[in-house]
Structures are given as structure tokens and as C-alpha cells.
């Protein structure tokens, strides 16, 4: 199978993920978007791994672990936001910040 | 560029299409808990696509870590933080985000499409080769990974703990 | 894992600054568990100074070694970079007040610094990815810890969102370069680009490099991806701003320089437009923050803009990596000292908060002569006024850039003009220090620890001017 098709096919997934990171307001929704974009990256790495060598799969595993760690930290930050500031809405926080000025 | 399409490719594209639909729903639904449910669908169809190109080891780890670990965390965090309803972004913000993300993806797509490289998938996951890579010189990556995990332990516990 | 035990032993020996910081973070976190915060701080200082002195010793004996099949190296480049990185962290500790010490700050800062040290000594893209992520994880927590006002929260959120984007872009670029080359070590990428098989894959390499640059531009705050930095430097505790604006940012800048002079050094011949892309990046990063800094009303915000501008000057090195690379080491060390000490004085006069109006500087020369002198020296060094080290660094960098050709001459001219504009806002701050005011509500946190560091930094900024060649980079081995 032609790997270029596989590479192009995952791009909509990456688009949705990056769009979600940039546009969404709920902090947990941003982390979900990260997971979506990460899936596109992993699919790309998997495709390249099957083209070249097993090393790609090592690379993919390490990327999965790093982004899982990042998600864990992000969710901790979300809980802290909810507890201390009673909101996980990014725009609302911005609004509150401007009010305090 | 030769775009010969065989059955394998069609199944792969089908799996990716499912993943895309699920991810779209996960972004679009109002309730964050529902989007966590759609995320399961996305994970499973992406893992299906990985198996379709014979990267079953990666597919396995991907499912274990994400569907097993990250998803549980997301559901917990979504239930602990209220409200779970997400307000849709304003037209201006969503347009700007769409343009930015499309630019990134367009750049990738154009540079991929005009390349003259011939890439054919031909390789199956080989467990012993993976182990050989991970436990030879690249074993040093486990050292730095352990530092990362340590800092996340310290950091996440600290951030999520109550302020006295 | 260990094919060659001797190799691993050597690795432990020559990476002792890194391992010392790791052990230090564990020891310090245990000590802080027992509420011995002052002891923890002293221990952190001991570990930091030990790793700094070991680094200087290695530099003195001129270590040039590769470990683990050319994946990791200790050479002149990594050692000088280590000095710049450790200096930022030491100043960050120096400006830390009691309220921050009593949190989990110290072990996390040491962990982040250890990972930063690893970043500049890897010679492999995968390890670079892991090390950069590891260095930024503790930084998220460091910014998040001060649960104080909405500025702090916004700083955290922006830092996290941009950091996540950087991770994704780096991972994608890594995947694409791996797909083209089939390996990720710098030597294999370099030999692939030099070979004839690159012709079919040149788009992949360019795409990968652009994605890597976009990701690292977020880390090293190059315009237009600097927007997070201003709010984060302002919103985070000032002593953490010291760390972010020196160690964290320099990590990104060093890694860009590293991949450009090792893995992608021959790409400039194949695809000249990469050079123009980097030139545009440097140009915008020099002009925009310097103009934006003119209208600021907050000291921390101004220093944030000035640090983005300095990232712009340093990114001149990326445009002509082979010609100007040696200067970067000296520039980074002087920048590290001057920028961190200017944030330290900000901490002294307006505390850890995001609120640091210009008025706090008024009649500082009368209230606290040492802090005022230090601030003046640091700002003059940042502006590039002759007796101080910043002048020598800027002079050498611009001169070397100008001698590379027409493009270099144009860039150096713009840099010179922007440097001139920056003198205006630095001079404005210095002028505020002498203006008399009956502003009684300024509280200055005087302590002898800070005094010592301020005196040391003044001496260093004067002395370094005359010995730039000791801190010149040699080209990294790979």
C-alpha cells in the first residue's frame, strides 16, 4: 500500500485536533483535542515505521508516553483551576482578569 | 505519483474516516463527558488503522496507554470539574483557529504531495527488533524518561493537592 | 542496556553535573518534606555550585567525548551552554523568597535544570524531543504553583496550551524526518542530507525542519510565536520568571542552534530559502518586541519584551550558523547574567506578584543604592553600552553577521537600529531611578543573599567584557 495515502488521510484528524486546541474554551476539551492531534501524529509515525524499520515504533511508544504525561499534568492543572478559581473556562478567566485590573 | 488503491488501503481509509468522524463529534458535542465517550471510538478506530498497516505493537501500546490510562483520567477530571458543558467559541475565534490550523495542515499536505518519494508499507512489527532498539544505545532514553515521570509525579501531586 | 561498561562509567563521570542535580532534587525534596526549608535551600545552592564548578573544570581540561554510539556528547558547546543554563537557575534561587521555598519549587527547578543540561548534550532528535519535554514539564508546575491571582492562572494556561502545541509540532516534525532518513541521530541526518539520495526526500526534510523550527520557536519565544511569553513572564512568580527567561528560553535557542550546525548544516546549500525564512524570523523578532516595549507600563512586562528582543538578536546566529555560531556562547552567558539579575532586582522592589508598575523604581538610588546600581548595570548591559559585557557580545555578534554578505549586512544594520531604539526604554527606566518622589509605600525586600549575588553579577558583567574568547563555542561534535 502506498504510504503517501496514509500520510494524507490522517491530516483531517490533525486539523481537528489543532483547531480544538486553538478554539475551545473548556480546559479539559483542550486536552481531548491534544489527544486527537496526538493520534494523527502516532498514525504518521506508525506509517513511517512500516515503511522503514522497527525504530519508528520505539519512537511512537516514547511519543505516546510523553503526551500521556502531558495530559496527566494538564488534567491536574484543570482540577486546580476548578478548585481555586471555580471555573475551567479559559475566556471567563481572561474576563475576570481584566475586571481585577 | 502512483496512487494504486487496493483493499487494504480502502479499509485503512475507512478506519481513519471513522476516527475523523469520532474526533469531530468529540470536539463538537456540548458535554465534555460525551466527548470523552467519542474519544473511545476515536482511539479504537485509530488503533484499527494502525493494525491495518501492520504496526500492531504500536497499536497495542496506544490502546493500553490512552484508552486505559488517559481516558480514565479525562473522565475523572471532567466529573470533578463543573460544569461539564462547554460554551461554543465565538465566530471570530473559531474562524481564526480554523485558518491557523488549516495553514499548518495545508503546508504539510502540499510538501507531502509534491515530494517524489516512493513510500510503500512493507514492514510488520517485530518484537525482538523493538527490544533491540530500546535496550541498546537508545536505552539512554529511559533515563531521561524516568526524569520526566519523576517530575510529573512531583508536579501533578503538588498541583492537584489542596493549598493550606 | 549497557553494551560497554567502561562507556557507562565515563558517561556517569562526565555527566556528573546532570546526575548531581538529579540527586540534588531528590535530596532537596526529602529535606523539604521535613519542613527544613532553609537547609533545603542551602543544599540546592551546594548542588548547583558543585555542578557549576565541575562544568568549569571540564571546560578547563577541554573534554570532547561521545557516548552511546554518538547519541550523547560532552564537548565545548554543551559545557558552555551548561554554564549559561546553571547561572540562570542560581539567580532564580537567589531571588526566591520564603513563600516560594515552602512549596515544591526547589526540587522541580533542579529537575528542569537537569533536563535542560541534557538537551544541549544530546546528538539525536528523539532524545532531544524527550529532553525538551522533560525540561518543560516541571516549568508548567513552577508557573502554576502560585495560586494568587488571575494573571498567574492565565500564565499557566497560556504556557500549557502553547507548550502542548510545541510538543505536537515537534513530534510531527520528528516523524517526518524519521520517515525520510530512517534514523534520528544527527550524524545520520547529516550524512543523509550530504548524500545523493536526498533529492527524492528534500520536501520531507524541509517539512520536518519547518515543523521543528515552529516548535522550538515557541520554546525560544521567536515572533510570531512569542505571545505566550509576555503573559507568562508577567504572571508567574518573579523568581520563576528568572528561570523561564534564561534557562528555559536558552534551552530552546541552544537546541535550534544545535540542530542547525549539526544535523542540517548542509541543507543551506541545497535549499537556500531556509536561510531567508530564518532571516525573516530573526528580523521580525528583533523589530516587533522592541517597538512594543516602548509603550509598556509594567517592569516585568518590559523585561519580557526585552528578552524576546534578545531572542531575536540571538536568532541572527541561526541565519548564518557556520559563521557566527562561536559568539552565541558568550552572548548567552552575558544575557543569562544580565537578564536574571534585572528580574532579581524587580523581585526585590515589587515582590513575586505580577503587579510591578514603573513607579516602584522611583528614587531607588536613595532607598537602595546597591539594587539601583545593579539594575542600571544590568540594563546597560542588555542595551549594549560599552563598559559592560552586553556591549562586547552584541558588538561581536553584529560584526560577524555583517561580514557574511549583503543579507548579513542588512540584518546587522537592523539589529543595530533596534538596539538603538532599545536604549530609549532602558534609559527611561534608569532615569526613573534618580527621580525623587515621596512614594512611601514601596517596600524593599533586602537580604544579604541577594546583595552578594548582585555584587557578583556587577563584577562579572564588567570583567566578562575583556575575556570573550574564553566563552566562544567550538562546533559541537556529533
XYZ file of C-alpha atoms in Angstrom:
743
model
C 0.000 0.000 0.000
C 1.194 3.489 -0.821
C 2.239 5.213 2.391
C 1.568 8.665 0.984
C -2.179 7.941 1.024
C -1.894 7.015 4.672
C 0.008 10.200 5.436
C -2.560 12.397 3.693
C -5.501 10.533 5.202
C -4.568 11.405 8.801
C -4.290 15.130 8.112
C -8.007 15.883 8.800
C -7.508 14.327 12.211
C -4.544 16.632 12.866
C -6.603 19.605 11.639
C -9.434 18.841 14.035
C -7.013 18.419 16.914
C -5.141 21.680 16.331
C -8.421 23.525 15.745
C -9.734 22.203 19.037
C -6.624 23.313 20.909
C -6.869 26.815 19.493
C -10.616 27.406 19.580
C -12.121 25.566 22.540
C -12.704 27.190 25.902
C -13.168 24.259 28.264
C -9.716 23.252 29.522
C -10.481 19.530 29.514
C -11.773 19.857 25.960
C -8.365 21.261 25.010
C -6.693 18.154 26.419
C -9.116 15.992 24.430
C -8.066 17.935 21.321
C -4.429 17.241 22.192
C -5.254 13.541 22.301
C -6.877 13.780 18.865
C -3.919 15.577 17.296
C -1.576 13.132 19.023
C -3.440 10.244 17.361
C -2.694 11.781 13.971
C 0.983 12.056 14.902
C 1.076 8.436 16.096
C -0.593 7.241 12.889
C 2.037 9.138 10.897
C 4.844 7.602 12.938
C 3.277 4.157 12.543
C 3.095 4.601 8.773
C 6.747 5.628 8.591
C 7.685 2.751 10.885
C 6.130 0.266 8.485
C 7.991 1.936 5.612
C 11.443 1.910 7.204
C 12.248 -0.005 10.375
C 11.155 -1.031 13.849
C 12.844 2.010 15.313
C 9.773 4.009 14.343
C 7.694 2.013 16.758
C 10.102 2.761 19.595
C 9.746 6.412 18.642
C 5.958 6.107 18.618
C 5.864 4.479 22.040
C 8.016 7.218 23.548
C 5.849 9.945 21.985
C 2.715 8.258 23.355
C 4.216 8.196 26.848
C 5.318 11.844 26.721
C 1.905 13.070 25.583
C 0.138 10.899 28.155
C 2.300 12.522 30.841
C 1.462 15.933 29.470
C -2.249 15.102 29.550
C -1.965 13.930 33.153
C -0.351 17.204 34.160
C -2.952 19.167 32.188
C -5.787 17.415 33.996
C -4.133 18.173 37.331
C -3.995 21.828 36.305
C -7.693 21.649 35.307
C -8.662 20.326 38.740
C -6.576 23.011 40.427
C -8.238 25.665 38.240
C -11.657 24.375 39.187
C -10.861 24.354 42.886
C -9.106 27.693 43.184
C -10.902 29.770 40.587
C -14.234 27.897 40.294
C -14.023 27.746 36.520
C -12.267 25.821 33.768
C -13.386 28.247 31.072
C -10.355 29.999 29.639
C -12.197 33.036 28.281
C -14.064 33.556 31.525
C -10.740 33.638 33.371
C -9.490 36.235 30.928
C -12.598 38.295 31.578
C -12.141 38.030 35.342
C -8.508 39.067 34.950
C -9.500 42.195 33.080
C -12.034 43.035 35.786
C -9.397 42.875 38.503
C -7.161 45.330 36.685
C 2.874 9.574 -8.170
C 1.243 6.193 -8.231
C -1.991 6.112 -6.301
C -2.918 2.471 -6.743
C -5.727 1.613 -4.354
C -6.144 -1.895 -3.045
C -8.438 -3.410 -0.446
C -6.001 -2.769 2.369
C -5.885 0.917 1.563
C -9.679 1.154 1.428
C -10.021 -0.470 4.842
C -7.314 1.829 6.219
C -9.068 4.911 4.883
C -12.343 3.635 6.300
C -10.774 3.308 9.744
C -9.287 6.800 9.502
C -12.662 8.136 8.371
C -14.281 6.646 11.461
C -11.567 8.167 13.628
C -12.138 11.553 11.974
C -15.893 11.370 12.489
C -15.479 10.431 16.136
C -12.950 13.185 16.734
C -15.235 15.707 15.046
C -18.048 14.657 17.344
C -15.718 14.804 20.345
C -14.906 18.411 19.504
C -18.439 19.390 18.560
C -20.606 17.975 21.372
C -21.555 20.325 24.163
C -20.958 17.998 27.095
C -17.319 17.142 27.828
C -18.336 13.750 29.246
C -19.903 12.777 25.926
C -16.794 13.844 24.100
C -14.807 11.501 26.326
C -17.088 8.727 25.102
C -16.477 9.692 21.487
C -12.769 9.696 22.266
C -13.027 5.933 22.911
C -14.374 5.489 19.406
C -11.524 7.580 18.060
C -8.933 5.531 19.940
C -10.364 2.234 18.752
C -10.600 3.240 15.110
C -7.098 4.751 15.147
C -5.757 1.529 16.661
C -7.644 -0.380 13.944
C -5.889 1.743 11.323
C -2.525 1.047 12.934
C -3.205 -2.684 12.864
C -4.216 -2.349 9.211
C -0.706 -1.141 8.358
C 0.801 -3.963 10.447
C 2.086 -1.765 13.252
C 0.332 -3.913 15.832
C 2.849 -3.275 18.634
C 2.286 0.452 18.419
C -1.479 -0.120 18.212
C -1.385 -2.184 21.370
C 0.634 0.324 23.393
C -1.523 3.125 22.019
C -4.707 1.440 23.196
C -3.280 0.463 26.583
C -1.921 3.870 27.457
C -4.672 6.043 26.034
C -7.889 4.071 26.364
C -6.675 2.525 29.591
C -4.939 5.425 31.275
C -5.533 8.849 29.819
C -9.230 8.311 29.175
C -9.919 7.364 32.787
C -8.073 10.495 33.882
C -10.096 12.625 31.474
C -13.413 11.192 32.673
C -12.416 11.706 36.307
C -11.292 15.269 35.693
C -14.446 16.022 33.715
C -16.604 14.702 36.546
C -14.644 16.597 39.197
C -14.894 19.924 37.402
C -18.272 21.562 36.991
C -19.935 22.450 34.725
C -19.106 19.895 32.064
C -20.935 21.912 29.419
C -18.603 23.692 27.027
C -19.691 27.021 25.562
C -19.048 27.083 21.796
C -16.448 29.639 20.696
C -17.432 32.882 19.048
C -17.400 33.085 15.272
C -14.279 35.241 15.235
C -12.233 32.899 17.415
C -13.317 29.767 15.595
C -12.559 31.347 12.225
C -9.091 32.414 13.356
C -8.380 28.972 14.808
C -9.658 27.296 11.640
C -7.440 29.465 9.421
C -4.375 28.850 11.576
C -4.827 25.114 11.809
C -5.654 24.848 8.103
C -2.445 26.702 7.250
C -0.385 24.215 9.219
C -2.141 21.237 7.663
C -2.043 22.718 4.133
C 1.708 23.247 4.427
C 2.152 19.633 5.460
C -0.158 18.363 2.705
C 1.489 20.381 -0.076
C 5.011 19.399 0.896
C 3.980 15.755 1.182
C 2.160 15.743 -2.143
C 4.882 17.352 -4.247
C 7.582 15.032 -2.937
C 8.904 12.472 -5.361
C 9.479 9.862 -2.697
C 8.143 6.375 -3.248
C 6.985 5.027 0.074
C 5.408 1.626 0.332
C 4.440 -0.016 3.588
C 6.103 -3.376 3.748
C 7.043 -3.998 7.308
C 5.466 -5.876 10.186
C 6.067 -5.208 13.862
C 8.995 -7.211 15.052
C 9.096 -7.546 18.789
C 12.732 -8.532 19.095
C 13.860 -5.687 16.834
C 11.952 -3.212 19.005
C 13.551 -4.609 22.145
C 16.953 -4.457 20.479
C 16.499 -0.775 19.723
C 15.118 0.093 23.117
C 17.804 -1.717 25.088
C 20.884 -0.853 23.091
C 22.154 2.710 22.765
C 18.657 4.144 22.948
C 18.411 2.806 26.477
C 19.595 6.270 27.440
C 16.089 7.467 26.544
C 14.773 5.511 29.525
C 16.992 7.615 31.793
C 15.554 10.886 30.582
C 12.052 9.390 30.546
C 12.425 8.468 34.196
C 13.253 12.098 34.971
C 10.099 13.121 33.105
C 7.944 10.683 35.055
C 9.502 11.816 38.331
C 8.791 15.455 37.565
C 5.204 14.615 36.619
C 4.728 12.699 39.882
C 6.063 15.567 41.929
C 4.307 18.188 39.840
C 0.876 16.656 39.369
C 0.565 15.671 43.013
C 1.680 19.119 44.044
C -0.614 20.984 41.646
C -3.689 18.930 42.442
C -3.153 18.991 46.203
C -5.066 21.411 48.385
C -3.428 24.697 49.362
C -3.088 25.080 53.099
C 21.254 -1.631 28.011
C 24.923 -1.295 28.720
C 26.953 -2.839 25.987
C 30.148 -1.323 27.209
C 30.535 -0.878 30.922
C 33.500 1.449 30.531
C 31.381 3.700 28.350
C 28.710 3.931 31.006
C 31.260 4.702 33.688
C 32.681 7.509 31.566
C 29.168 8.746 30.965
C 28.487 8.880 34.697
C 31.727 10.776 35.239
C 31.345 13.363 32.515
C 27.637 13.813 33.166
C 28.202 14.349 36.875
C 26.678 17.880 36.770
C 23.471 16.311 35.433
C 23.463 13.459 37.929
C 24.345 15.814 40.779
C 21.279 17.899 40.001
C 19.087 14.776 39.833
C 20.377 13.549 43.201
C 20.075 17.097 44.480
C 16.412 17.321 43.545
C 15.660 14.069 45.361
C 17.600 15.105 48.461
C 16.036 18.544 48.494
C 12.511 17.166 48.115
C 13.089 14.805 51.040
C 14.522 17.623 53.163
C 11.580 19.892 52.346
C 9.276 17.073 53.366
C 10.573 17.520 56.895
C 9.951 21.272 56.698
C 13.658 22.147 56.813
C 13.271 24.726 54.078
C 16.365 26.753 54.779
C 18.513 23.617 54.842
C 16.907 22.616 51.555
C 17.851 25.918 50.020
C 21.436 25.674 51.216
C 21.622 22.130 49.848
C 20.280 23.315 46.478
C 22.954 26.006 46.375
C 25.626 23.453 47.180
C 24.473 21.115 44.418
C 24.170 23.945 41.894
C 27.584 25.402 42.696
C 29.128 21.950 42.614
C 27.776 21.243 39.164
C 28.846 24.700 38.002
C 32.398 24.201 39.250
C 32.617 20.708 37.767
C 31.411 22.129 34.455
C 34.075 24.835 34.569
C 36.689 22.207 35.385
C 35.636 20.076 32.405
C 35.830 23.170 30.242
C 39.311 23.838 31.541
C 40.535 20.325 30.668
C 38.740 20.526 27.305
C 36.528 17.455 27.245
C 35.380 16.199 23.844
C 33.614 12.870 24.148
C 30.762 10.967 22.572
C 28.786 8.296 24.391
C 26.321 5.569 23.465
C 27.079 5.324 19.790
C 27.263 9.096 19.168
C 23.866 9.783 20.763
C 25.139 11.889 23.658
C 28.161 14.162 23.798
C 30.071 16.299 26.255
C 32.028 18.924 24.387
C 32.853 22.588 24.469
C 29.396 23.529 23.165
C 27.487 21.632 25.812
C 29.786 22.743 28.620
C 29.499 26.469 27.869
C 25.754 26.051 27.432
C 25.631 24.313 30.803
C 27.277 27.329 32.396
C 24.693 29.686 30.928
C 21.837 27.412 31.997
C 23.092 26.820 35.537
C 23.708 30.565 36.054
C 20.056 31.311 35.301
C 18.928 28.703 37.802
C 21.276 30.005 40.520
C 19.883 33.510 40.128
C 16.396 32.067 40.218
C 17.207 30.501 43.569
C 18.758 33.739 44.778
C 15.577 35.695 44.110
C 13.293 33.106 45.692
C 11.531 34.341 48.803
C 10.275 32.351 51.773
C 6.770 31.934 50.365
C 8.085 30.037 47.340
C 10.683 27.989 49.190
C 7.965 26.467 51.325
C 6.392 24.928 48.250
C 7.707 22.207 45.970
C 9.675 24.780 43.958
C 13.264 23.750 44.584
C 13.264 20.072 43.529
C 11.206 20.875 40.434
C 13.563 23.652 39.427
C 16.546 21.349 39.822
C 14.806 18.650 37.756
C 14.009 21.115 35.000
C 17.594 22.354 35.002
C 18.926 18.783 34.845
C 16.774 18.066 31.797
C 17.928 21.344 30.239
C 21.528 20.235 30.680
C 20.649 17.022 28.895
C 19.078 18.949 25.995
C 22.318 20.623 24.925
C 24.333 17.414 25.058
C 22.117 15.085 23.040
C 23.024 14.427 19.427
C 19.780 12.735 18.439
C 16.358 14.159 17.573
C 14.362 11.614 19.570
C 16.427 12.242 22.683
C 16.175 15.972 22.017
C 12.382 15.650 21.985
C 12.340 13.703 25.234
C 14.788 16.047 26.950
C 12.986 19.228 25.902
C 9.659 17.858 27.094
C 11.228 16.778 30.356
C 12.693 20.225 30.885
C 9.347 21.903 30.298
C 7.143 19.634 32.475
C 8.454 20.999 35.792
C 8.261 24.508 34.351
C 4.463 24.175 33.939
C 4.202 23.327 37.614
C 6.571 26.115 38.629
C 4.335 28.629 36.887
C 1.153 27.059 38.217
C 2.099 26.950 41.863
C 1.365 30.470 42.953
C -2.383 30.333 43.439
C -2.760 34.016 43.798
C -4.456 35.979 41.066
C -5.925 35.577 37.595
C -2.653 36.672 35.993
C -0.975 33.601 37.397
C -3.722 31.319 36.114
C -3.675 32.877 32.676
C 0.084 32.488 32.619
C -0.268 28.793 33.373
C -2.965 28.193 30.790
C -1.153 30.025 28.016
C 2.138 28.335 28.805
C 0.489 24.935 28.846
C -1.507 25.354 25.640
C 1.471 26.656 23.689
C 3.706 24.007 25.212
C 1.331 21.280 24.105
C 1.204 22.732 20.593
C 5.009 22.776 20.536
C 5.089 19.135 21.599
C 2.727 18.095 18.834
C 4.581 20.032 16.149
C 7.919 18.630 17.300
C 6.545 15.095 17.301
C 5.197 15.549 13.779
C 8.477 17.000 12.519
C 10.363 14.182 14.185
C 8.104 11.663 12.448
C 8.612 13.254 9.032
C 12.395 13.452 9.362
C 12.488 9.892 10.630
C 10.390 8.832 7.634
C 12.839 10.408 5.215
C 16.119 9.444 6.879
C 15.212 6.204 8.610
C 17.080 7.209 11.759
C 17.103 10.202 14.077
C 20.715 10.705 15.122
C 22.286 13.959 13.933
C 25.160 12.190 12.205
C 22.826 10.028 10.111
C 20.639 13.021 9.223
C 23.732 14.975 8.215
C 25.135 12.185 6.075
C 21.702 11.636 4.501
C 21.485 15.313 3.524
C 25.009 15.186 2.100
C 24.299 12.059 0.055
C 22.604 11.963 -3.315
C 19.526 10.109 -2.042
C 18.282 13.345 -0.510
C 16.838 14.507 -3.850
C 13.668 12.462 -3.553
C 13.161 13.343 0.075
C 14.111 17.010 0.193
C 10.485 18.046 0.763
C 10.266 15.754 3.733
C 13.420 17.217 5.233
C 12.197 20.780 4.711
C 8.786 19.989 6.150
C 10.368 18.329 9.137
C 12.754 21.220 9.726
C 9.963 23.794 9.459
C 7.869 21.903 11.991
C 10.831 21.540 14.345
C 11.607 25.244 13.989
C 7.981 26.152 14.686
C 8.021 24.027 17.797
C 11.359 25.332 19.050
C 10.320 28.891 18.177
C 7.561 28.510 20.751
C 10.118 27.374 23.333
C 12.582 30.134 22.469
C 9.905 32.822 22.021
C 10.531 33.872 18.442
C 7.890 36.156 16.926
C 5.078 35.371 15.962
C 5.014 32.530 18.481
C 6.089 34.695 21.435
C 2.604 35.740 22.592
C 2.520 33.296 25.480
C 5.844 34.519 26.824
C 4.780 38.052 27.711
C 1.818 36.985 29.820
C 3.672 34.043 31.310
C 6.715 36.054 32.358
C 4.441 38.661 33.868
C 2.014 36.297 35.552
C 4.420 33.778 37.007
C 6.282 34.485 40.265
C 9.237 36.763 39.549
C 11.838 34.234 40.643
C 10.278 31.758 38.208
C 10.372 34.453 35.504
C 14.136 34.492 36.048
C 14.225 30.791 35.292
C 11.843 30.950 32.318
C 13.518 33.912 30.660
C 17.016 32.488 30.966
C 17.248 28.726 31.337
C 14.006 27.710 29.642
C 14.371 30.123 26.764
C 18.081 29.441 26.256
C 17.295 25.723 26.113
C 15.121 26.370 23.073
C 17.644 28.712 21.456
C 20.542 26.328 22.038
C 18.637 23.415 20.559
C 17.804 25.389 17.404
C 21.472 26.341 17.053
C 22.477 22.751 17.751
C 20.309 21.160 15.081
C 21.252 23.850 12.553
C 25.009 23.439 12.946
C 24.989 19.663 13.186
C 22.120 17.809 11.540
C 21.003 20.380 8.979
C 24.274 22.190 8.265
C 24.329 21.121 4.611
C 20.684 21.930 3.957
C 21.579 25.601 3.495
C 23.414 24.701 0.280
C 20.614 22.561 -1.126
C 17.722 24.832 -0.215
C 18.850 28.472 0.226
C 15.326 29.632 1.032
C 15.645 28.124 4.532
C 18.153 30.899 5.194
C 15.668 33.563 4.065
C 12.964 32.007 6.210
C 15.231 32.205 9.246
C 16.244 35.742 8.291
C 12.607 36.846 8.239
C 12.082 35.178 11.607
C 15.093 36.999 13.077
C 14.057 40.310 11.521
C 10.521 40.200 12.917
C 11.753 39.032 16.306
C 14.139 41.976 16.515
C 11.703 44.666 15.387
C 8.342 43.828 16.959
C 9.187 43.423 20.677
C 11.468 46.469 20.663
C 8.639 48.607 19.318
C 6.084 47.056 21.665
C 8.348 47.603 24.677
C 8.182 51.380 24.154
C 4.599 51.591 25.407
C 4.793 49.301 28.448
C 3.894 50.409 31.963
C 4.991 47.336 33.904
C 8.599 46.402 34.673
C 8.112 42.645 34.333
C 6.279 43.081 31.057
C 9.035 45.335 29.740
C 11.694 42.826 30.722
C 9.664 40.105 28.995
C 9.580 42.114 25.773
C 13.281 42.830 26.059
C 14.009 39.126 26.499
C 12.024 38.371 23.326
C 14.091 41.023 21.550
C 17.271 39.345 22.760
C 15.994 36.053 21.373
C 15.803 37.980 18.101
C 19.437 39.075 18.292
C 20.485 35.550 19.157
C 18.495 34.181 16.223
C 20.907 36.047 13.932
C 23.089 33.045 14.648
C 20.526 30.752 13.029
C 20.701 32.679 9.756
C 24.470 32.183 9.440
C 25.151 29.265 11.754
C 28.595 28.371 10.461
C 29.936 31.940 10.583
C 28.516 33.336 13.813
C 27.979 30.245 15.926
C 31.045 30.737 18.217
C 29.720 34.071 19.530
C 26.463 32.547 20.768
C 28.119 31.047 23.847
C 29.466 34.366 25.075
C 26.219 36.145 24.211
C 24.142 33.566 26.059
C 26.236 33.751 29.229
C 26.153 37.549 29.378
C 22.436 37.586 28.571
C 21.823 34.997 31.253
C 23.528 37.075 33.937
C 22.123 40.458 32.899
C 18.540 39.309 32.394
C 18.329 37.242 35.542
C 19.797 39.968 37.712
C 17.379 42.523 36.305
C 14.467 40.237 37.225
C 16.091 39.735 40.635
C 16.023 43.473 41.302
C 12.387 43.529 40.163
C 11.657 40.866 42.749
C 13.440 42.964 45.350
C 11.421 46.097 44.751
C 7.984 44.724 43.894
C 7.780 41.158 45.170
C 6.691 37.985 43.400
C 3.441 39.390 42.067
C 2.520 40.358 38.529
C 1.972 43.935 39.643
C 5.226 45.873 39.200
C 4.487 49.398 37.982
C 7.237 51.765 36.853
C 6.579 53.945 39.896
C 8.229 51.355 42.129
C 11.546 52.343 40.614
C 11.303 55.973 41.683
C 14.067 57.265 43.968
C 15.564 53.797 44.146
C 19.065 55.259 44.199
C 18.252 56.849 47.549
C 16.360 53.929 49.075
C 18.545 51.057 47.930
C 21.739 52.164 46.170
C 23.058 48.665 45.533
C 19.878 47.447 43.826
C 19.706 50.634 41.789
C 23.311 50.282 40.648
C 22.810 46.629 39.765
C 19.653 47.376 37.822
C 21.453 50.139 35.940
C 24.402 47.898 35.113
C 22.131 45.042 34.013
C 20.025 47.295 31.796
C 23.087 48.953 30.276
C 24.498 45.521 29.572
C 21.228 44.434 27.958
C 21.174 47.610 25.909
C 24.800 47.136 24.856
C 26.507 50.196 26.326
C 30.335 49.941 26.181
C 31.883 49.172 29.527
C 29.688 46.141 30.110
C 29.708 42.614 28.719
C 26.479 43.004 26.782
C 28.208 45.534 24.552
C 31.008 43.143 23.660
C 28.543 40.342 22.949
C 26.366 42.491 20.699
C 29.387 44.052 19.012
C 30.950 40.702 18.151
C 27.668 39.161 17.042
C 26.643 42.067 14.792
C 30.146 42.417 13.386
C 30.385 38.756 12.484
C 26.900 38.847 10.976
C 27.734 41.921 8.933
C 30.837 40.337 7.419
C 28.912 37.393 5.936
C 27.494 39.263 2.946
C 24.683 41.536 1.844
C 21.953 39.744 3.766
C 24.101 39.719 6.861
C 24.912 43.395 6.484
C 21.225 44.295 6.219
C 20.333 42.169 9.227
C 23.180 43.612 11.282
C 22.067 47.144 10.398
C 18.503 46.400 11.508
C 19.847 44.837 14.685
C 21.947 47.935 15.340
C 18.987 50.277 14.807
C 16.747 48.167 17.032
C 19.467 48.090 19.651
C 19.489 51.879 19.487
C 15.729 52.002 19.969
C 16.014 49.672 22.940
C 18.385 52.141 24.623
C 15.432 54.510 24.846
C 13.268 52.360 27.085
C 16.192 51.092 29.149
C 17.336 54.671 29.698
C 13.805 55.644 30.687
C 13.874 53.058 33.468
C 17.304 54.209 34.633
C 16.102 57.824 34.643
C 13.163 56.837 36.860
C 15.588 55.601 39.491
C 17.037 59.069 40.076
C 13.743 60.952 40.085
C 12.861 61.935 43.621
C 9.439 61.011 44.836
C 7.705 60.863 48.169
C 6.352 57.449 47.340
C 6.460 55.903 50.799
C 4.595 52.679 50.189
C 7.455 50.944 48.428
C 8.681 48.022 50.475
C 12.088 46.683 49.537
C 12.924 43.084 50.469
C 16.541 43.480 51.475
C 18.577 40.441 52.320
C 22.289 39.745 52.263
C 21.961 36.760 49.931
C 20.598 38.966 47.181
C 23.248 41.606 47.935
C 26.008 39.079 47.393
C 24.582 37.925 44.077
C 24.101 41.485 42.883
C 27.714 42.402 43.661
C 28.950 39.235 41.951
C 26.886 39.943 38.858
C 28.148 43.540 38.601
C 31.736 42.298 38.775
C 31.014 39.518 36.281
C 29.351 41.893 33.817
C 32.368 44.184 33.920
C 35.059 41.520 33.802
C 33.482 39.369 31.095
C 33.830 42.244 28.639
C 37.565 41.694 28.422
C 37.572 37.916 28.101
C 35.002 36.966 25.469
C 37.203 34.356 23.834
C 37.047 32.071 26.878
C 33.369 31.532 26.222
C 33.458 31.038 22.471
C 31.745 27.909 21.260
C 33.632 25.363 19.303
C 31.492 23.460 16.842
C 29.706 20.562 18.508
C 30.988 17.105 17.731
C 28.379 14.623 16.513
